[in-house]
């Protein structure tokens, strides 16, 4: 991995998706808080608005502008409540406004402390009758409100209600409205996997290829969630599986990362150029096979190889990693590592552009079981990686590392071998050095054990052999972890 040393565990796209998830979770939490019943702190009138009879509510109604805690109006309480007579209570409340149209409009536009209107609460509750009554009474279907600034149509998409979606669209809501992530309601429905809502939006002209804030498309979101029906709905409506986000990830990358085999197969079946889709690389140089291997997805990797990704089993990304390197970096599935090693042309000692092998990757990330499996299947721990900085070139908008000089075979470096070494030799690193650097002392001991079994006589043999006067010391990180564990044990006692 040279100057990079390790692939980041998550990409910018992953972090953005995490923020999206947090944003939608927060919005749902606030909506749930606004529709929660708080009988103890409410007046009899407010309780009647929430779940009482319409005649009781009418008899108690003396102030249409009454407010409950959280700035809930009577209209909010009716929209948030439950019962067969909620729509009837709306009629009573608006009748009490008389000819004062300003008072009626104020009720319809008033928001809770979380920024939601009565219409938005009714949509969240999926109460079709109340939503219909509010729209007939003049509620704005395009109302957004305060933070998190979710249009009404987005809340219907979150709730998964196609009847309410239809009502909003017929009342003037636009499929082009976006939220703070530049997501349309179609993005939102795809994110939550609501196929019926998606089809309703598509039938009203929603663009299946609309870009979000980082060029994420509804198909990307649906593919990452793994439900086949929403993906199929988008493809039928003209979604292009070849389109990518700002990191050059296609829908196939997202499906591969999440391990959704059926979606992978569907995308390849519907793609106008499946071979091109399989070969597409993101900004990190990853094919879909790389991505599935980084996530430890065995079945997805099998599906990709069967579809034609076998030719990419030796393809390197910008981190000098092949799919086998990727599987060893993640360490999530020994079965995946074993499967890749069985593929024609896959070499456990393949050295990337900077010389590092799959064993280097497993050692660096502390995957003891993977290290042992590789050693038992022919991995050579004497092979070295070059720690010098590499030249990175850009081709077609993607960055790729330039190939370093060929690395002398049999050369290695140990923690005690720098004295007197030439500058070129000091740049060479064996897997044991990568494990030592990260404090993985169990792996260091495992490598020493296998080196002793094989009787290696290389430059690092003094470090790895038990016949030497040199005693390998635990790495600083290893010592720190041991001390932390000892302190924890003492505290438990």
CSV table of C-alpha atoms in Angstrom, one decimal:
chain,number,residue,atom,x,y,z
A,1,UNK,CA,0.0,0.0,0.0
A,2,UNK,CA,3.1,2.2,0.1
A,3,UNK,CA,2.3,5.8,0.9
A,4,UNK,CA,-1.3,4.9,1.6
A,5,UNK,CA,-0.6,1.9,3.9
A,6,UNK,CA,-4.3,1.1,4.2
A,7,UNK,CA,-7.6,1.7,2.4
A,8,UNK,CA,-9.9,3.9,4.4
A,9,UNK,CA,-12.6,1.7,6.1
A,10,UNK,CA,-15.3,4.0,4.7
A,11,UNK,CA,-15.6,6.4,1.7
A,12,UNK,CA,-17.0,9.9,1.5
A,13,UNK,CA,-20.1,8.3,0.0
A,14,UNK,CA,-20.5,6.1,3.1
A,15,UNK,CA,-20.2,9.0,5.4
A,16,UNK,CA,-22.8,11.0,3.4
A,17,UNK,CA,-25.2,8.1,3.5
A,18,UNK,CA,-24.7,7.9,7.3
A,19,UNK,CA,-25.6,11.6,7.6
A,20,UNK,CA,-28.7,11.0,5.5
A,21,UNK,CA,-29.7,8.1,7.7
A,22,UNK,CA,-29.2,10.2,10.8
A,23,UNK,CA,-31.2,13.1,9.3
A,24,UNK,CA,-34.2,10.9,8.4
A,25,UNK,CA,-34.0,9.2,11.8
A,26,UNK,CA,-34.0,12.6,13.5
A,27,UNK,CA,-37.0,13.7,11.5
A,28,UNK,CA,-39.0,10.5,12.3
A,29,UNK,CA,-38.1,10.9,16.0
A,30,UNK,CA,-39.4,14.5,16.0
A,31,UNK,CA,-42.6,13.5,14.2
A,32,UNK,CA,-43.1,10.6,16.7
A,33,UNK,CA,-42.6,13.1,19.5
A,34,UNK,CA,-45.2,15.5,18.2
A,35,UNK,CA,-47.9,12.8,17.8
A,36,UNK,CA,-47.2,11.3,21.2
A,37,UNK,CA,-50.2,11.4,23.6
A,38,UNK,CA,-49.5,13.5,26.8
A,39,UNK,CA,-52.9,13.3,28.5
A,40,UNK,CA,-51.6,14.3,32.0
A,41,UNK,CA,-50.4,17.7,30.7
A,42,UNK,CA,-53.4,18.4,28.5
A,43,UNK,CA,-56.7,20.1,29.3
A,44,UNK,CA,-60.0,18.2,28.8
A,45,UNK,CA,-60.4,20.1,25.5
A,46,UNK,CA,-57.0,19.0,24.2
A,47,UNK,CA,-57.6,15.4,25.3
A,48,UNK,CA,-60.9,15.5,23.5
A,49,UNK,CA,-59.2,16.8,20.3
A,50,UNK,CA,-56.7,13.9,20.5
A,51,UNK,CA,-59.0,10.9,21.1
A,52,UNK,CA,-62.4,12.1,22.3
A,53,UNK,CA,-65.8,12.1,20.7
A,54,UNK,CA,-66.6,14.8,18.2
A,55,UNK,CA,-69.7,16.0,20.3
A,56,UNK,CA,-67.5,16.2,23.4
A,57,UNK,CA,-64.9,18.2,21.6
A,58,UNK,CA,-67.6,20.5,20.3
A,59,UNK,CA,-69.1,21.1,23.7
A,60,UNK,CA,-65.7,21.9,25.2
A,61,UNK,CA,-64.4,24.1,22.4
A,62,UNK,CA,-64.1,27.7,23.7
A,63,UNK,CA,-60.8,28.8,22.2
A,64,UNK,CA,-59.7,27.7,18.7
A,65,UNK,CA,-56.2,29.1,19.3
A,66,UNK,CA,-55.5,27.0,22.4
A,67,UNK,CA,-52.0,25.7,22.6
A,68,UNK,CA,-50.6,22.5,24.3
A,69,UNK,CA,-47.0,22.0,25.3
A,70,UNK,CA,-44.6,21.7,22.3
A,71,UNK,CA,-46.7,24.4,20.7
A,72,UNK,CA,-49.3,22.0,19.5
A,73,UNK,CA,-52.5,23.6,18.3
A,74,UNK,CA,-55.9,21.9,18.5
A,75,UNK,CA,-55.5,21.2,14.8
A,76,UNK,CA,-52.2,19.4,15.5
A,77,UNK,CA,-53.9,17.4,18.2
A,78,UNK,CA,-56.7,16.3,15.9
A,79,UNK,CA,-54.2,15.4,13.2
A,80,UNK,CA,-52.0,13.5,15.6
A,81,UNK,CA,-54.9,11.7,17.4
A,82,UNK,CA,-56.7,8.6,16.6
A,83,UNK,CA,-60.3,7.7,16.4
A,84,UNK,CA,-63.1,7.4,13.8
A,85,UNK,CA,-64.2,11.0,14.4
A,86,UNK,CA,-61.0,12.9,13.7
A,87,UNK,CA,-62.2,14.3,10.4
A,88,UNK,CA,-65.5,15.4,12.0
A,89,UNK,CA,-63.5,17.3,14.7
A,90,UNK,CA,-61.8,19.2,11.9
A,91,UNK,CA,-65.2,20.4,10.6
A,92,UNK,CA,-66.2,21.5,14.1
A,93,UNK,CA,-62.9,23.4,14.6
A,94,UNK,CA,-63.1,25.2,11.2
A,95,UNK,CA,-66.7,26.0,11.8
A,96,UNK,CA,-65.8,27.7,15.0
A,97,UNK,CA,-63.5,30.0,13.1
A,98,UNK,CA,-66.6,31.4,11.4
A,99,UNK,CA,-65.8,33.9,8.7
A,100,UNK,CA,-62.3,34.7,10.0
A,101,UNK,CA,-60.3,33.3,7.1
A,102,UNK,CA,-57.0,34.5,8.7
A,103,UNK,CA,-57.6,32.4,11.8
A,104,UNK,CA,-58.2,29.4,9.6
A,105,UNK,CA,-55.0,30.0,7.6
A,106,UNK,CA,-53.1,30.5,10.8
A,107,UNK,CA,-54.2,27.1,12.1
A,108,UNK,CA,-53.2,25.4,8.9
A,109,UNK,CA,-49.8,27.0,8.7
A,110,UNK,CA,-48.9,26.9,12.4
A,111,UNK,CA,-46.0,24.6,13.2
A,112,UNK,CA,-45.0,22.7,16.3
A,113,UNK,CA,-41.8,23.3,18.2
A,114,UNK,CA,-40.2,20.8,15.8
A,115,UNK,CA,-41.4,22.7,12.8
A,116,UNK,CA,-44.3,20.5,11.5
A,117,UNK,CA,-47.7,21.5,10.3
A,118,UNK,CA,-50.9,19.6,11.1
A,119,UNK,CA,-50.9,18.2,7.5
A,120,UNK,CA,-47.4,16.8,8.0
A,121,UNK,CA,-48.5,15.1,11.3
A,122,UNK,CA,-51.5,13.5,9.6
A,123,UNK,CA,-49.4,12.3,6.7
A,124,UNK,CA,-46.9,10.8,9.2
A,125,UNK,CA,-49.8,9.0,10.9
A,126,UNK,CA,-51.0,7.8,7.4
A,127,UNK,CA,-54.5,9.0,8.2
A,128,UNK,CA,-56.0,9.4,4.7
A,129,UNK,CA,-59.3,10.8,5.9
A,130,UNK,CA,-57.7,13.6,7.9
A,131,UNK,CA,-55.2,14.4,5.2
A,132,UNK,CA,-58.0,14.6,2.6
A,133,UNK,CA,-60.1,16.9,5.0
A,134,UNK,CA,-57.1,19.2,5.6
A,135,UNK,CA,-56.3,19.5,1.9
A,136,UNK,CA,-60.0,20.3,1.2
A,137,UNK,CA,-59.8,23.0,3.9
A,138,UNK,CA,-56.9,24.7,2.2
A,139,UNK,CA,-53.8,23.1,3.6
A,140,UNK,CA,-50.8,23.7,1.4
A,141,UNK,CA,-49.5,20.4,-0.1
A,142,UNK,CA,-46.1,22.0,-0.8
A,143,UNK,CA,-45.6,23.2,2.8
A,144,UNK,CA,-42.1,22.6,4.1
A,145,UNK,CA,-42.0,24.1,7.5
A,146,UNK,CA,-38.9,24.5,9.8
A,147,UNK,CA,-35.9,22.2,10.2
A,148,UNK,CA,-35.5,19.4,9.1
A,149,UNK,CA,-37.5,21.1,6.2
A,150,UNK,CA,-39.1,18.0,4.8
A,151,UNK,CA,-41.8,18.6,2.2
A,152,UNK,CA,-45.1,16.9,2.8
A,153,UNK,CA,-44.5,14.6,-0.2
A,154,UNK,CA,-41.3,13.3,1.4
A,155,UNK,CA,-43.1,12.5,4.6
A,156,UNK,CA,-45.7,10.5,2.6
A,157,UNK,CA,-42.8,8.6,0.9
A,158,UNK,CA,-41.2,7.9,4.3
A,159,UNK,CA,-44.6,6.6,5.6
A,160,UNK,CA,-45.0,4.4,2.5
A,161,UNK,CA,-48.6,5.6,1.8
A,162,UNK,CA,-49.4,5.6,-1.9
A,163,UNK,CA,-53.0,6.9,-1.3
A,164,UNK,CA,-51.7,10.0,0.5
A,165,UNK,CA,-49.0,10.4,-2.1
A,166,UNK,CA,-51.7,10.4,-4.8
A,167,UNK,CA,-53.8,12.9,-2.8
A,168,UNK,CA,-50.9,15.3,-2.4
A,169,UNK,CA,-49.9,15.1,-6.1
A,170,UNK,CA,-53.5,15.7,-7.2
A,171,UNK,CA,-53.7,18.7,-4.8
A,172,UNK,CA,-50.6,20.4,-6.4
A,173,UNK,CA,-47.5,18.8,-4.7
A,174,UNK,CA,-44.6,18.7,-7.1
A,175,UNK,CA,-42.4,15.7,-7.7
A,176,UNK,CA,-39.4,18.1,-8.2
A,177,UNK,CA,-39.4,19.3,-4.6
A,178,UNK,CA,-36.2,18.4,-2.7
A,179,UNK,CA,-35.1,18.2,0.9
A,180,UNK,CA,-31.8,19.3,2.5
A,181,UNK,CA,-29.9,16.4,0.8
A,182,UNK,CA,-31.3,17.5,-2.6
A,183,UNK,CA,-33.4,14.2,-2.5
A,184,UNK,CA,-36.7,14.2,-4.3
A,185,UNK,CA,-39.6,12.2,-2.9
A,186,UNK,CA,-38.6,9.4,-5.3
A,187,UNK,CA,-35.2,9.3,-3.7
A,188,UNK,CA,-36.9,9.1,-0.3
A,189,UNK,CA,-39.3,6.3,-1.3
A,190,UNK,CA,-36.3,4.4,-2.8
A,191,UNK,CA,-34.3,4.9,0.4
A,192,UNK,CA,-37.1,3.4,2.5
A,193,UNK,CA,-38.0,0.7,-0.1
A,194,UNK,CA,-41.6,1.7,-0.7
A,195,UNK,CA,-42.4,0.3,-4.2
A,196,UNK,CA,-46.0,1.4,-4.4
A,197,UNK,CA,-45.1,5.0,-3.5
A,198,UNK,CA,-42.3,4.9,-6.1
A,199,UNK,CA,-44.7,3.7,-8.8
A,200,UNK,CA,-47.2,6.5,-7.9
A,201,UNK,CA,-44.4,9.1,-8.2
A,202,UNK,CA,-43.1,7.7,-11.4
A,203,UNK,CA,-46.6,7.7,-12.9
A,204,UNK,CA,-46.8,11.4,-12.1
A,205,UNK,CA,-43.6,12.2,-13.9
A,206,UNK,CA,-40.8,11.7,-11.3
A,207,UNK,CA,-37.4,11.5,-13.0
A,208,UNK,CA,-35.8,8.0,-12.2
A,209,UNK,CA,-32.4,9.5,-12.9
A,210,UNK,CA,-32.6,12.6,-10.8
A,211,UNK,CA,-29.4,13.6,-9.0
A,212,UNK,CA,-29.1,14.1,-5.3
A,213,UNK,CA,-26.5,16.3,-3.5
A,214,UNK,CA,-23.6,14.0,-4.5
A,215,UNK,CA,-25.1,12.8,-7.8
A,216,UNK,CA,-26.8,9.8,-6.0
A,217,UNK,CA,-29.7,8.4,-8.0
A,218,UNK,CA,-32.8,6.7,-6.7
A,219,UNK,CA,-31.5,3.5,-8.3
A,220,UNK,CA,-28.3,3.7,-6.2
A,221,UNK,CA,-30.4,4.0,-3.0
A,222,UNK,CA,-32.7,1.1,-4.0
A,223,UNK,CA,-29.8,-1.1,-5.0
A,224,UNK,CA,-28.0,-0.5,-1.7
A,225,UNK,CA,-31.2,-1.5,0.2
A,226,UNK,CA,-31.5,-4.7,-1.7
A,227,UNK,CA,-35.3,-5.0,-2.3
A,228,UNK,CA,-35.7,-6.3,-5.8
A,229,UNK,CA,-39.1,-4.8,-6.5
A,230,UNK,CA,-38.1,-1.1,-6.1
A,231,UNK,CA,-35.1,-1.7,-8.3
A,232,UNK,CA,-37.3,-3.3,-11.0
A,233,UNK,CA,-39.8,-0.4,-10.8
A,234,UNK,CA,-37.0,2.1,-11.4
A,235,UNK,CA,-35.5,0.1,-14.3
A,236,UNK,CA,-38.9,-0.2,-15.9
A,237,UNK,CA,-39.3,3.6,-15.7
A,238,UNK,CA,-36.0,4.2,-17.5
A,239,UNK,CA,-33.4,4.3,-14.7
A,240,UNK,CA,-29.9,4.0,-16.2
A,241,UNK,CA,-27.7,1.5,-14.3
A,242,UNK,CA,-24.6,3.0,-15.9
A,243,UNK,CA,-25.0,6.4,-14.1
A,244,UNK,CA,-22.6,7.0,-11.2
A,245,UNK,CA,-22.4,9.3,-8.2
A,246,UNK,CA,-19.6,11.8,-7.5
A,247,UNK,CA,-17.3,9.0,-6.4
A,248,UNK,CA,-18.0,7.1,-9.7
A,249,UNK,CA,-20.0,4.4,-7.9
A,250,UNK,CA,-22.6,2.7,-10.0
A,251,UNK,CA,-25.7,1.0,-8.7
A,252,UNK,CA,-23.8,-2.3,-9.1
A,253,UNK,CA,-21.2,-1.0,-6.7
A,254,UNK,CA,-23.8,-0.3,-4.1
A,255,UNK,CA,-25.6,-3.7,-4.6
A,256,UNK,CA,-22.2,-5.5,-4.4
A,257,UNK,CA,-21.2,-3.7,-1.2
A,258,UNK,CA,-24.4,-4.6,0.5
A,259,UNK,CA,-24.2,-8.2,-0.8
A,260,UNK,CA,-27.6,-8.2,-2.6
A,261,UNK,CA,-27.1,-11.0,-5.1
A,262,UNK,CA,-30.6,-10.8,-6.6
A,263,UNK,CA,-30.2,-7.1,-7.3
A,264,UNK,CA,-26.7,-7.7,-8.8
A,265,UNK,CA,-28.2,-10.2,-11.2
A,266,UNK,CA,-31.1,-7.9,-12.1
A,267,UNK,CA,-28.9,-5.0,-12.8
A,268,UNK,CA,-26.7,-7.0,-15.1
A,269,UNK,CA,-29.7,-8.5,-16.9
A,270,UNK,CA,-31.2,-5.1,-17.5
A,271,UNK,CA,-28.0,-3.2,-18.3
A,272,UNK,CA,-27.4,-2.4,-22.0
A,273,UNK,CA,-23.7,-3.2,-21.5
A,274,UNK,CA,-23.2,-5.7,-18.6
A,275,UNK,CA,-19.5,-6.2,-19.4
A,276,UNK,CA,-18.9,-2.5,-19.2
A,277,UNK,CA,-20.9,-2.3,-15.9
A,278,UNK,CA,-18.7,-5.1,-14.4
A,279,UNK,CA,-15.5,-3.3,-15.5
A,280,UNK,CA,-16.5,0.2,-14.2
A,281,UNK,CA,-14.3,1.5,-11.5
A,282,UNK,CA,-15.0,4.1,-8.8
A,283,UNK,CA,-12.6,6.9,-7.9
A,284,UNK,CA,-10.6,4.4,-5.7
A,285,UNK,CA,-10.2,2.1,-8.7
A,286,UNK,CA,-12.6,-0.4,-7.3
A,287,UNK,CA,-14.7,-2.7,-9.5
A,288,UNK,CA,-17.9,-4.1,-8.1
A,289,UNK,CA,-15.9,-7.2,-7.2
A,290,UNK,CA,-13.4,-5.2,-5.2
A,291,UNK,CA,-16.3,-3.6,-3.3
A,292,UNK,CA,-18.0,-6.9,-2.5
A,293,UNK,CA,-14.7,-8.3,-1.3
A,294,UNK,CA,-14.0,-5.3,1.0
A,295,UNK,CA,-17.4,-6.0,2.5
A,296,UNK,CA,-16.8,-9.7,2.9
A,297,UNK,CA,-19.7,-10.7,0.6
A,298,UNK,CA,-19.1,-14.2,-0.5
A,299,UNK,CA,-22.4,-14.9,-2.4
A,300,UNK,CA,-22.2,-11.5,-4.1
A,301,UNK,CA,-18.6,-12.1,-5.2
A,302,UNK,CA,-19.6,-15.5,-6.6
A,303,UNK,CA,-22.4,-13.9,-8.6
A,304,UNK,CA,-20.0,-11.2,-10.0
A,305,UNK,CA,-17.4,-13.8,-10.9
A,306,UNK,CA,-20.0,-16.0,-12.6
A,307,UNK,CA,-21.2,-13.0,-14.5
A,308,UNK,CA,-17.8,-12.1,-15.9
A,309,UNK,CA,-15.7,-10.5,-13.2
A,310,UNK,CA,-13.3,-13.4,-13.2
A,311,UNK,CA,-11.1,-11.3,-15.5
A,312,UNK,CA,-10.8,-8.7,-12.7
A,313,UNK,CA,-9.5,-11.0,-10.0
A,314,UNK,CA,-6.0,-9.6,-10.5
A,315,UNK,CA,-7.1,-6.0,-11.2
A,316,UNK,CA,-5.6,-3.5,-8.8
A,317,UNK,CA,-7.2,-0.4,-7.4
A,318,UNK,CA,-5.3,2.8,-6.3
A,319,UNK,CA,-4.3,1.1,-3.1
A,320,UNK,CA,-2.5,-1.6,-5.1
A,321,UNK,CA,-5.1,-4.1,-4.0
A,322,UNK,CA,-6.7,-6.9,-5.9
A,323,UNK,CA,-10.0,-8.5,-4.8
A,324,UNK,CA,-8.0,-11.0,-2.8
A,325,UNK,CA,-6.1,-8.2,-1.1
A,326,UNK,CA,-9.5,-6.6,-0.4
A,327,UNK,CA,-10.9,-9.8,1.2
A,328,UNK,CA,-7.8,-10.0,3.4
A,329,UNK,CA,-8.0,-6.3,4.3
A,330,UNK,CA,-11.6,-6.7,5.5
A,331,UNK,CA,-11.0,-10.1,7.1
A,332,UNK,CA,-14.7,-10.7,7.4
A,333,UNK,CA,-14.9,-14.0,5.5
A,334,UNK,CA,-12.2,-16.7,5.3
A,335,UNK,CA,-14.6,-18.6,3.0
A,336,UNK,CA,-14.3,-15.6,0.6
A,337,UNK,CA,-10.5,-15.7,0.8
A,338,UNK,CA,-10.6,-19.5,0.1
A,339,UNK,CA,-13.0,-19.0,-2.8
A,340,UNK,CA,-10.8,-16.4,-4.4
A,341,UNK,CA,-7.7,-18.5,-4.1
A,342,UNK,CA,-9.5,-21.3,-6.0
A,343,UNK,CA,-10.0,-19.0,-9.0
A,344,UNK,CA,-7.7,-19.5,-12.0
A,345,UNK,CA,-4.7,-17.2,-11.9
A,346,UNK,CA,-5.2,-16.0,-8.4
A,347,UNK,CA,-1.8,-16.1,-6.6
A,348,UNK,CA,-1.6,-15.8,-2.7
A,349,UNK,CA,1.8,-14.1,-3.3
A,350,UNK,CA,0.6,-11.6,-5.9
A,351,UNK,CA,2.4,-8.3,-5.2
A,352,UNK,CA,0.6,-5.1,-5.9
A,353,UNK,CA,2.2,-2.1,-7.5
A,354,UNK,CA,4.0,-1.3,-4.3
A,355,UNK,CA,4.9,-4.9,-3.7
A,356,UNK,CA,2.6,-5.7,-0.8
A,357,UNK,CA,0.8,-9.1,-0.8
A,358,UNK,CA,-2.5,-10.2,0.6
A,359,UNK,CA,-0.5,-11.4,3.7
A,360,UNK,CA,0.7,-7.8,4.3
A,361,UNK,CA,-3.0,-6.6,4.2
A,362,UNK,CA,-4.2,-9.3,6.7
A,363,UNK,CA,-1.2,-8.6,9.0
A,364,UNK,CA,-1.7,-4.8,9.0
A,365,UNK,CA,-5.4,-5.1,9.9
A,366,UNK,CA,-4.9,-7.7,12.6
A,367,UNK,CA,-6.8,-10.6,11.1
A,368,UNK,CA,-5.2,-13.6,12.8
A,369,UNK,CA,-7.3,-16.3,11.3
A,370,UNK,CA,-6.8,-14.9,7.8
A,371,UNK,CA,-3.1,-14.7,8.3
A,372,UNK,CA,-3.0,-18.3,9.4
A,373,UNK,CA,-5.1,-19.4,6.5
A,374,UNK,CA,-2.8,-17.6,4.0
A,375,UNK,CA,0.3,-19.1,5.6
A,376,UNK,CA,-1.2,-22.6,5.4
A,377,UNK,CA,-2.0,-22.0,1.7
A,378,UNK,CA,1.3,-20.9,0.4
A,379,UNK,CA,1.7,-17.3,1.4
A,380,UNK,CA,5.4,-16.2,1.5
A,381,UNK,CA,6.2,-14.0,4.4
A,382,UNK,CA,9.6,-13.0,3.1
A,383,UNK,CA,8.1,-10.9,0.2
A,384,UNK,CA,8.5,-7.2,0.7
A,385,UNK,CA,6.5,-4.1,0.1
A,386,UNK,CA,8.1,-0.7,-0.7
A,387,UNK,CA,7.2,2.1,1.7
A,388,UNK,CA,8.2,4.9,-0.6
A,389,UNK,CA,5.7,7.4,-2.0
A,390,UNK,CA,4.3,6.5,-5.4
A,391,UNK,CA,3.4,8.7,-8.3
A,392,UNK,CA,-0.4,8.9,-8.8
A,393,UNK,CA,-1.7,9.7,-12.2
A,394,UNK,CA,-5.2,10.5,-13.3
A,395,UNK,CA,-6.8,8.7,-16.2
A,396,UNK,CA,-10.4,9.5,-17.2
A,397,UNK,CA,-11.0,11.3,-13.9
A,398,UNK,CA,-9.8,8.4,-11.8
A,399,UNK,CA,-6.5,8.2,-9.9
A,400,UNK,CA,-4.2,5.2,-10.5
A,401,UNK,CA,-0.8,4.5,-9.0
A,402,UNK,CA,2.2,4.3,-11.3
A,403,UNK,CA,4.1,1.0,-11.1
A,404,UNK,CA,7.2,1.1,-8.8
A,405,UNK,CA,10.5,-0.4,-9.7
A,406,UNK,CA,10.6,-4.2,-9.5
A,407,UNK,CA,11.3,-5.3,-5.9
A,408,UNK,CA,14.4,-7.5,-5.3
A,409,UNK,CA,13.2,-11.0,-4.5
A,410,UNK,CA,14.1,-12.4,-1.1
A,411,UNK,CA,14.9,-8.9,0.4
A,412,UNK,CA,13.2,-8.0,3.7
A,413,UNK,CA,13.5,-5.7,6.7
A,414,UNK,CA,13.3,-6.3,10.4
A,415,UNK,CA,13.0,-3.9,13.3
A,416,UNK,CA,16.7,-4.4,14.0
A,417,UNK,CA,18.1,-4.3,10.5
A,418,UNK,CA,18.2,-0.6,9.7
A,419,UNK,CA,21.8,0.0,10.8
A,420,UNK,CA,24.1,-0.1,7.9
A,421,UNK,CA,21.3,-0.7,5.4
A,422,UNK,CA,21.3,1.1,2.1
A,423,UNK,CA,18.5,3.7,1.5
A,424,UNK,CA,16.8,1.3,-0.9
A,425,UNK,CA,16.8,-1.6,1.6
A,426,UNK,CA,15.3,0.6,4.3
A,427,UNK,CA,12.2,1.1,2.2
A,428,UNK,CA,11.4,-2.6,2.1
A,429,UNK,CA,8.9,-4.1,4.5
A,430,UNK,CA,7.9,-7.6,5.3
A,431,UNK,CA,4.4,-8.6,6.6
A,432,UNK,CA,5.9,-9.0,10.1
A,433,UNK,CA,6.9,-5.3,10.1
A,434,UNK,CA,3.4,-4.3,9.2
A,435,UNK,CA,1.9,-6.4,12.0
A,436,UNK,CA,4.5,-5.0,14.4
A,437,UNK,CA,3.8,-1.4,13.4
A,438,UNK,CA,0.1,-1.8,14.3
A,439,UNK,CA,0.7,-3.7,17.5
A,440,UNK,CA,-0.6,-7.0,16.4
A,441,UNK,CA,1.7,-9.1,18.6
A,442,UNK,CA,-0.3,-12.3,18.2
A,443,UNK,CA,0.3,-12.1,14.4
A,444,UNK,CA,4.0,-11.4,15.0
A,445,UNK,CA,4.3,-14.5,17.1
A,446,UNK,CA,2.3,-16.5,14.5
A,447,UNK,CA,4.7,-15.4,11.7
A,448,UNK,CA,7.7,-16.3,13.8
A,449,UNK,CA,6.2,-19.8,14.5
A,450,UNK,CA,5.7,-20.5,10.8
A,451,UNK,CA,9.1,-19.1,9.9
A,452,UNK,CA,10.6,-21.5,12.5
A,453,UNK,CA,8.7,-24.4,11.0
A,454,UNK,CA,10.0,-23.6,7.5
A,455,UNK,CA,13.5,-22.9,8.6
A,456,UNK,CA,13.8,-19.6,6.6
A,457,UNK,CA,17.2,-18.2,6.1
A,458,UNK,CA,16.5,-14.7,4.9
A,459,UNK,CA,17.4,-11.3,6.0
A,460,UNK,CA,14.8,-11.4,8.8
A,461,UNK,CA,15.7,-14.8,10.1
A,462,UNK,CA,17.5,-13.3,13.1
A,463,UNK,CA,14.2,-11.7,14.1
A,464,UNK,CA,12.0,-14.7,13.4
A,465,UNK,CA,14.2,-17.5,14.6
A,466,UNK,CA,14.4,-18.8,18.1
A,467,UNK,CA,18.1,-19.8,17.7
A,468,UNK,CA,19.3,-16.2,17.8
A,469,UNK,CA,20.3,-14.1,20.8
A,470,UNK,CA,17.9,-11.4,19.6
A,471,UNK,CA,14.6,-11.4,21.5
A,472,UNK,CA,11.7,-9.7,19.8
A,473,UNK,CA,10.0,-7.2,22.0
A,474,UNK,CA,6.3,-6.4,22.0
A,475,UNK,CA,5.4,-3.4,19.8
A,476,UNK,CA,4.6,-0.1,21.6
A,477,UNK,CA,0.9,-0.5,20.6
A,478,UNK,CA,0.9,-4.1,21.8
A,479,UNK,CA,2.3,-3.1,25.1
A,480,UNK,CA,-0.2,-0.3,25.5
A,481,UNK,CA,-3.1,-2.8,24.8
A,482,UNK,CA,-1.6,-5.2,27.3
A,483,UNK,CA,-1.3,-2.5,30.0
A,484,UNK,CA,-4.9,-1.3,29.3
A,485,UNK,CA,-6.2,-4.9,29.7
A,486,UNK,CA,-4.2,-5.3,32.9
A,487,UNK,CA,-5.7,-2.1,34.4
A,488,UNK,CA,-9.2,-3.2,33.4
A,489,UNK,CA,-8.7,-6.5,35.1
A,490,UNK,CA,-7.5,-4.8,38.2
A,491,UNK,CA,-10.5,-2.5,38.2
A,492,UNK,CA,-12.8,-5.5,37.9
A,493,UNK,CA,-11.2,-7.1,40.9
